Short mmCIF file of C-alpha atoms and ligand atoms in Angstrom, two decimals:
data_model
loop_
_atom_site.label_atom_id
_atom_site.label_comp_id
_atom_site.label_asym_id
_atom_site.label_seq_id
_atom_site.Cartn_x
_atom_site.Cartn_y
_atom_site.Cartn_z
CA UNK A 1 69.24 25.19 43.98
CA UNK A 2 69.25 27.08 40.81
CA UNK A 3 69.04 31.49 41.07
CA UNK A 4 69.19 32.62 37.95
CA UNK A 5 69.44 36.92 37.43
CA UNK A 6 66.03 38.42 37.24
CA UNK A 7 68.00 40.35 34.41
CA UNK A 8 68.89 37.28 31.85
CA UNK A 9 68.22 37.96 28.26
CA UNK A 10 67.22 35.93 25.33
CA UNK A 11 69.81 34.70 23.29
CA UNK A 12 67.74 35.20 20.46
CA UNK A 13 68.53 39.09 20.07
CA UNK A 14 67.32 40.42 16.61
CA UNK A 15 70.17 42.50 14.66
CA UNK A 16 67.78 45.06 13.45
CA UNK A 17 64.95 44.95 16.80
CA UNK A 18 66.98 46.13 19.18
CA UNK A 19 65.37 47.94 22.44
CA UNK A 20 65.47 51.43 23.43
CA UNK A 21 68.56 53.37 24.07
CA UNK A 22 70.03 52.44 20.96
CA UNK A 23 72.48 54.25 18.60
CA UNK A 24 72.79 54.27 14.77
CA UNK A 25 76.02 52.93 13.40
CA UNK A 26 77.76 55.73 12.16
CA UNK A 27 78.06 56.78 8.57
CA UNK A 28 82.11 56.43 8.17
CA UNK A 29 80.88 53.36 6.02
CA UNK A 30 83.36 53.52 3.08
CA UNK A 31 85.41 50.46 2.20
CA UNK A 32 84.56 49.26 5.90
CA UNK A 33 80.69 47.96 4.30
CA UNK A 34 82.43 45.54 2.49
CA UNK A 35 85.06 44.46 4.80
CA UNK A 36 84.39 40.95 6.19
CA UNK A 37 87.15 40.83 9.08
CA UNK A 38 86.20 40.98 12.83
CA UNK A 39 88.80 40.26 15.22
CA UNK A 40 88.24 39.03 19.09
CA UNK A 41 90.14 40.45 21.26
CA UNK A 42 90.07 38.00 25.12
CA UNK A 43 91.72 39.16 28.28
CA UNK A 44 93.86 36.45 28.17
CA UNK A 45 94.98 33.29 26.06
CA UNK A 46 93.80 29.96 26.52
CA UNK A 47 91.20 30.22 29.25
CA UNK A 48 88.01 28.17 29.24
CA UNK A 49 85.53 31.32 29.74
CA UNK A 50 87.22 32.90 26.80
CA UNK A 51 87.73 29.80 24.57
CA UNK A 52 83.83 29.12 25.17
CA UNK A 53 83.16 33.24 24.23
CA UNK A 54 85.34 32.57 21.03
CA UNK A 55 83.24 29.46 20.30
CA UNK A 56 80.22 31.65 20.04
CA UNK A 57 81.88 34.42 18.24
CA UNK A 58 83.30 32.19 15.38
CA UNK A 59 80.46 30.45 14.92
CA UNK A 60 78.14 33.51 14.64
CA UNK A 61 80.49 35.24 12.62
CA UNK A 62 80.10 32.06 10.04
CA UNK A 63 76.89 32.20 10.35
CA UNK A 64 76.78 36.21 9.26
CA UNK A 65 79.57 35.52 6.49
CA UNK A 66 82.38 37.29 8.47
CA UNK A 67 85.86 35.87 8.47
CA UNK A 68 87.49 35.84 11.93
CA UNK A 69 90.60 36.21 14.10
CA UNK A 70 91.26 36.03 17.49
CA UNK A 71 94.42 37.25 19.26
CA UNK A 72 94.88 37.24 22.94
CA UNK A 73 97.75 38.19 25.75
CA UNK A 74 99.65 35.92 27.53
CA UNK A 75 98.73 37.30 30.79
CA UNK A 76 95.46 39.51 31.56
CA UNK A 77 97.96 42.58 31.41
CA UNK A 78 96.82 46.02 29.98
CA UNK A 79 100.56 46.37 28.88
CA UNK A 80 100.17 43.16 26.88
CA UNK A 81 97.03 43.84 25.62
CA UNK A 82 98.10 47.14 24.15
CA UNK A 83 100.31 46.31 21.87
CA UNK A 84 97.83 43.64 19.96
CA UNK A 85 95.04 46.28 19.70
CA UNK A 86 97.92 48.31 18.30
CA UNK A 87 98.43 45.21 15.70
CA UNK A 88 94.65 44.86 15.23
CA UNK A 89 94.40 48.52 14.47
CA UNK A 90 97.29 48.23 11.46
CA UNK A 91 95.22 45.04 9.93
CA UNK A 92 91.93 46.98 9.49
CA UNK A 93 88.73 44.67 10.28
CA UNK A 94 85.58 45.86 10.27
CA UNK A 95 84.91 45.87 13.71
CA UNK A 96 86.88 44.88 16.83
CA UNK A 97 85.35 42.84 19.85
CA UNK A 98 87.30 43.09 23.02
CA UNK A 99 87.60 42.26 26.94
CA UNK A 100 89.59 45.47 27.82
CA UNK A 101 91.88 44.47 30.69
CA UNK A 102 91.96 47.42 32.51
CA UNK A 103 88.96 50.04 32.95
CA UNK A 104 91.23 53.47 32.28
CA UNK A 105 94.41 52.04 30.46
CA UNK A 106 92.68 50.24 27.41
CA UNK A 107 90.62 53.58 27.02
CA UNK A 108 93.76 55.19 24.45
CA UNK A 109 94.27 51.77 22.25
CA UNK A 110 90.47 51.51 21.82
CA UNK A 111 89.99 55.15 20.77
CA UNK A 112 92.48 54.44 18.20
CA UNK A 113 90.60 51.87 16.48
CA UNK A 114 87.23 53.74 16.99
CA UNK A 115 89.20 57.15 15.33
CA UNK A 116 89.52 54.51 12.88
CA UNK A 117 86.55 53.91 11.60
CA UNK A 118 86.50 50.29 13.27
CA UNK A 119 83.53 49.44 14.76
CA UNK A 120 84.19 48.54 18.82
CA UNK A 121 82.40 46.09 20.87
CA UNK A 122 83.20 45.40 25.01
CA UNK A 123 82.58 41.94 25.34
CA UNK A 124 82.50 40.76 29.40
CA UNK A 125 84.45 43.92 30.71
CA UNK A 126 84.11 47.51 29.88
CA UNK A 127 85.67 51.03 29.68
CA UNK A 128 84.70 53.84 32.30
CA UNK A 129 84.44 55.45 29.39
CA UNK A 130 80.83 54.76 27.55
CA UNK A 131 81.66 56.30 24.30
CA UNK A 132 84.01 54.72 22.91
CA UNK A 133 82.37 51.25 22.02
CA UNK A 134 79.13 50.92 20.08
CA UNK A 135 77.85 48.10 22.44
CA UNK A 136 78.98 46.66 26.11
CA UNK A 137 77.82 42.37 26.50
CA UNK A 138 78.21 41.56 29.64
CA UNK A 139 76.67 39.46 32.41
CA UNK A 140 74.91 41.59 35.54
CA UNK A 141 78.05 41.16 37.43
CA UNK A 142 77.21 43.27 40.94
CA UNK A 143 73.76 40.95 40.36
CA UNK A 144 76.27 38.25 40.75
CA UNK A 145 78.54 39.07 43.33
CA UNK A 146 74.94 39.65 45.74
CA UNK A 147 74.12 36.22 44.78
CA UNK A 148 77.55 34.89 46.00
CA UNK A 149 76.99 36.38 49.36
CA UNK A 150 73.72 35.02 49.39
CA UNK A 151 74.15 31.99 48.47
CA UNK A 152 77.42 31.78 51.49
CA UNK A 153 74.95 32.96 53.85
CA UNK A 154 73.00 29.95 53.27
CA UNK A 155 75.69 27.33 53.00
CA UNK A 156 76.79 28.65 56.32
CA UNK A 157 73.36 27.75 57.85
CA UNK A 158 73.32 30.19 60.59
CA UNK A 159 76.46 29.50 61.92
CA UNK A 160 79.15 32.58 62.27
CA UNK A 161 82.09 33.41 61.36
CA UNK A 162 84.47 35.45 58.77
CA UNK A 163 84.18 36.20 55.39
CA UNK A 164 87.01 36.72 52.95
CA UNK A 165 86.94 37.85 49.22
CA UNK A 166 89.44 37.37 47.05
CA UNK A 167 89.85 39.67 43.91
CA UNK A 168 91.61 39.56 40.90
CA UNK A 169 93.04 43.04 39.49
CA UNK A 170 91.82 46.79 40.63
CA UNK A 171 90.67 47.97 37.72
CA UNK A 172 88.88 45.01 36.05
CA UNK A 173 85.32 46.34 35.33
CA UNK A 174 83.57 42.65 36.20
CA UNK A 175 85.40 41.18 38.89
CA UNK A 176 85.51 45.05 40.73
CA UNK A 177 81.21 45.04 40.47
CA UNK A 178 81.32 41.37 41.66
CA UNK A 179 83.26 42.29 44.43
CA UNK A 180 80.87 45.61 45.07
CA UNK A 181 77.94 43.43 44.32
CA UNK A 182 79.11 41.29 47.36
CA UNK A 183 80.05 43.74 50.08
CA UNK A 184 76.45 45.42 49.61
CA UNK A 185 75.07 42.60 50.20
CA UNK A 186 76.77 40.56 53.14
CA UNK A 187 76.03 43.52 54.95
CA UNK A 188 72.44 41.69 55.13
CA UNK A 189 73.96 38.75 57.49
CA UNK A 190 74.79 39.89 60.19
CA UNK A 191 76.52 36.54 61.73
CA UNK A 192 78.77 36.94 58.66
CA UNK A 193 81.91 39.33 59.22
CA UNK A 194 83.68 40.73 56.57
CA UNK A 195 87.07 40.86 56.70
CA UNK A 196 88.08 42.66 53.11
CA UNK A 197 89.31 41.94 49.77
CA UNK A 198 92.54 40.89 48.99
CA UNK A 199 94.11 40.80 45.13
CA UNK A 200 95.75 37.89 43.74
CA UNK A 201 96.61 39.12 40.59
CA UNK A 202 94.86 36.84 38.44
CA UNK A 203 97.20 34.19 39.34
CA UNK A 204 96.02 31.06 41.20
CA UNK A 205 99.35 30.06 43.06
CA UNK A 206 98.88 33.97 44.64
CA UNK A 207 95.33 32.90 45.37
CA UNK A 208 95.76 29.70 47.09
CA UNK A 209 98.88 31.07 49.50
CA UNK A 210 96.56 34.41 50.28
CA UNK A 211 94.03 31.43 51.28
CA UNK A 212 96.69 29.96 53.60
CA UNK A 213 97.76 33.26 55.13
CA UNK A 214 94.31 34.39 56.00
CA UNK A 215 93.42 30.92 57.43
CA UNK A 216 96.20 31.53 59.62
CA UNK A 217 95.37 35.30 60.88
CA UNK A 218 91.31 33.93 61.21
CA UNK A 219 90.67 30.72 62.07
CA UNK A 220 87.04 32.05 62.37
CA UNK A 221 87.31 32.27 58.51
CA UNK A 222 84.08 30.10 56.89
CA UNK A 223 83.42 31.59 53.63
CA UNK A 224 85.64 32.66 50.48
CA UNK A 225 84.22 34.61 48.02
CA UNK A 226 86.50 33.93 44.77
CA UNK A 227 85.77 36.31 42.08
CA UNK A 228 86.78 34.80 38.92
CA UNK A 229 88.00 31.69 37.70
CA UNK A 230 92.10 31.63 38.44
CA UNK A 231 91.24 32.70 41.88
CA UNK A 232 88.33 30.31 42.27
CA UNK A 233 90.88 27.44 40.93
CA UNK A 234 93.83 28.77 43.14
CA UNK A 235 91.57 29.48 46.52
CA UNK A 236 90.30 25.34 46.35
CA UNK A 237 94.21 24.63 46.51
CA UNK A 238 94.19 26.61 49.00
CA UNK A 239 92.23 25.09 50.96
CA UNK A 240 93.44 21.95 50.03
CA UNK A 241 96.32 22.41 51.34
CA UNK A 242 95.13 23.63 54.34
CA UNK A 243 92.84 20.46 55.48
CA UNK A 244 90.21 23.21 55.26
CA UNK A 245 88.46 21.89 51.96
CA UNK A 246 84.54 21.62 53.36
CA UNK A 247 85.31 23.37 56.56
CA UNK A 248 85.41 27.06 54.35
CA UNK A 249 82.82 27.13 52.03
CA UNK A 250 83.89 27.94 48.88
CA UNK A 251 81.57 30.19 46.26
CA UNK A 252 83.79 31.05 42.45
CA UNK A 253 82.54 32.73 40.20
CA UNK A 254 82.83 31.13 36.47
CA UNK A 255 82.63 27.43 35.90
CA UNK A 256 85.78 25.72 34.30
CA UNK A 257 86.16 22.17 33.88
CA UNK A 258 88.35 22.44 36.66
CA UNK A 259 86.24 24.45 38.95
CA UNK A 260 83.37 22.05 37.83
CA UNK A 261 85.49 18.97 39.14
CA UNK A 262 86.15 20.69 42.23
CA UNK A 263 82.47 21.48 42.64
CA UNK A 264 81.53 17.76 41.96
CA UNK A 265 84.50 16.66 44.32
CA UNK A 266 82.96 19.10 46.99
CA UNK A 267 86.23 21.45 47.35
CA UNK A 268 83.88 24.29 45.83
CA UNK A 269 80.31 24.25 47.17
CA UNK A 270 79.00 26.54 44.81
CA UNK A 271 79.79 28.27 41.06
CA UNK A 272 78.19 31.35 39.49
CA UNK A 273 78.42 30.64 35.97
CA UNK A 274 78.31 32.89 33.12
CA UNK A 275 76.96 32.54 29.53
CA UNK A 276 80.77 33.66 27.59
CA UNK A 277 79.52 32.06 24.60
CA UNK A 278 76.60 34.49 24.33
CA UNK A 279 78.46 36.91 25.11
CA UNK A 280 80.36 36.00 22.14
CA UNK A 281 77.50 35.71 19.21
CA UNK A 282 76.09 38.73 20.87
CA UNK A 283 78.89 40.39 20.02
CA UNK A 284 78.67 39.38 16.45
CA UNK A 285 75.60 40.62 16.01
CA UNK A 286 75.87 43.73 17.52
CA UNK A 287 79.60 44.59 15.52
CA UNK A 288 77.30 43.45 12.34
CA UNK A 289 74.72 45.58 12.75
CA UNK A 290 77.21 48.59 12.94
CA UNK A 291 78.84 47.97 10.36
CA UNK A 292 75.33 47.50 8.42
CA UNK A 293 74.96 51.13 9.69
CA UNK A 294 71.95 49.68 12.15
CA UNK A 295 70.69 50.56 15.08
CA UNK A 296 73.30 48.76 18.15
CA UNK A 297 71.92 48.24 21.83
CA UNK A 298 74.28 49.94 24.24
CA UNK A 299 74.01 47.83 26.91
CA UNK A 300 72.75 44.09 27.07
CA UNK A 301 73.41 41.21 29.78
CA UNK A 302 73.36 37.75 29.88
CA UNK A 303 72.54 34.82 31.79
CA UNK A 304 74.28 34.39 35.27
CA UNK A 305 73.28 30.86 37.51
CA UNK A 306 74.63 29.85 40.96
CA UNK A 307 75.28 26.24 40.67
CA UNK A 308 75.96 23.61 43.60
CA UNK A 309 76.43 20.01 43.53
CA UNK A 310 73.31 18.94 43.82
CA UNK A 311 72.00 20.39 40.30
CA UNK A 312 75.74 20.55 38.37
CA UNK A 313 74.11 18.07 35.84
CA UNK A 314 71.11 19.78 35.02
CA UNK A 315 72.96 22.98 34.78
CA UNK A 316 75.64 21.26 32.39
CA UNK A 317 75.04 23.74 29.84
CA UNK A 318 76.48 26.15 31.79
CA UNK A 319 80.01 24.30 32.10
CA UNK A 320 83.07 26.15 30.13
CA UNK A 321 84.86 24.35 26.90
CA UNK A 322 88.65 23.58 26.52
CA UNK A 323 87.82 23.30 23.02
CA UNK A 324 84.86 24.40 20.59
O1 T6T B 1 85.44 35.80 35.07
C1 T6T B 1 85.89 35.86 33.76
C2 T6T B 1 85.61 37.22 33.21
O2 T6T B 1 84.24 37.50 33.33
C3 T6T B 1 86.43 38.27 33.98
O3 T6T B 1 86.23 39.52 33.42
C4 T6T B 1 87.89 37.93 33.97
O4 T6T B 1 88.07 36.61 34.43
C5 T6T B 1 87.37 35.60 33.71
O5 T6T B 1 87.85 35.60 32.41
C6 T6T B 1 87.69 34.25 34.26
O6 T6T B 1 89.05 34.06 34.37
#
């Protein structure tokens, strides 16, 4: 089975063709037209969907002649985040690409850099508010929490039975549409009863005990919605330890190398991969093109596919990196 969003774009996205909608960068060129620096800002350190978006932005930077740095929090925090946008702001770049951690809180540390002259970029998440960043890359993520419950609707093969999502943060623009996506749409299966959301945090030990306790209070319980890739990871254990692995299906969204083993291993039945590392060079592009003073597309998505085992190889491509 392979769904892919009817809303995927090409990856070849033309820095001065852009679509309708679009915005001139403005004219606070200055110094800033020959500054070479962009700076990535991830949600968090070390974690295969944002070492696979840094992947793409380095190398399209490279490509365009930009130098780069990248400079994540420990933890996907918006207190931790704050003070390296803070950091960013003092160094100067050109432009500034980053996966605000919280929807609200990030909006003050952004404006900063904008009131700066630095050309912003959302890459993956987003503000509430639209006008601080030139351009917002992101996969359709309501798109992809629909085709979760879609595709646990047919892995449960008419059978009933409770439904549980688990989130991440409240106020995390993707994982909070995944989880919308999803609730609109499971109210199309009937024999499927939802029994809520519940918020791990971002942290997969949290994940896999919620797992445990909710097995507990439903023993109805045969789906799990996980909406990102800690939670994915943490729900499997989970259900590991449970002696529920197969039982529950299982449907994460992202595609580590660890949710990828788990899919392979049949402790996951199915993974809606993303495309971070086009999210990444379309970034580049789009923080180039401001700081060209060209036109910038507000909005543009990216490629979202629901994986199971039977077609993991052919969708390979779509598998996270450790390493670029
Ligand atoms: O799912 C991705 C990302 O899209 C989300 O915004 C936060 O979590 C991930 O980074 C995976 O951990």
């Amino acid at each position: 089975m392979k769904i892919r969003s009817a809303v995927a774009v090409t990856a070849a996205f033309l820095l001065t063709a852009c679509g309708g909608g679009g915005q001139i960068g403005d004219s606070n060129q200055g110094d800033q037209a020959t500054n070479k620096k962009l700076v990535l800002i991830p949600g968090i350190t070390a974690e295969p969907f944002y070492i696979s978006m840094q992947c793409g932005f380095e190398e399209a930077a490279k490509a365009a002649g930009y130098e780069v740095d990248t400079q994540a929090p420990a933890k996907f925090d918006a207190g931790q985040q704050t003070p390296i946008v803070t950091g960013v702001l003092a160094s100067r770049p050109a432009a500034v690409l980053i996966a605000p951690t919280d929807d609200k809180a990030m909006a003050g540390p952004m404006k900063q850099l904008k009131d700066a002259g630095i050309k912003v970029v959302e890459v993956d998440t987003k503000l509430q508010d639209t006008s601080i960043a030139l351009s917002s890359i992101s996969s359709d993520n309501e798109q992809g929490g629909k085709l979760a419950a879609e595709t646990l609707n047919k892995l449960a093969g008419g059978r009933s039975g409770s439904v549980l999502v688990l989130n991440t943060k409240a106020g995390t623009s993707t994982t909070d549409a995944r989880a919308k996506g999803f609730e609109d749409a499971i109210k199309n299966f009937p024999n499927l009863k939802y029994i809520g959301q519940q918020y791990t945090d971002n942290e997969p030990a949290t994940a896999a005990s919620k797992v445990t306790a909710t097995l507990a209070a439903n023993p109805d319980l045969i789906g799990v919605f996980a909406t990102n890739l800690n939670t994915g990871e943490g729900a499997a254990t989970g259900l590991r330890n449970a002696g529920k692995t197969g039982a529950v299906n299982l449907v994460g969204f992202d595609a580590s190398p660890k949710q990828v083993e788990d899919l392979k291993a049949g402790t996951v039945q199915a993974l809606i991969a993303q495309d971070p590392a086009t999210i990444g060079r379309q970034g580049v592009e789009q923080a180039v093109a401001a700081i060209e003073g060209k036109e910038t597309e507000r909005d543009i998505e990216t490629d979202l596919v629901a994986i199971t085992k039977d077609d993991a190889e052919a969708n390979s491509k779509y598998f996270y990196k450790q390493s670029c």
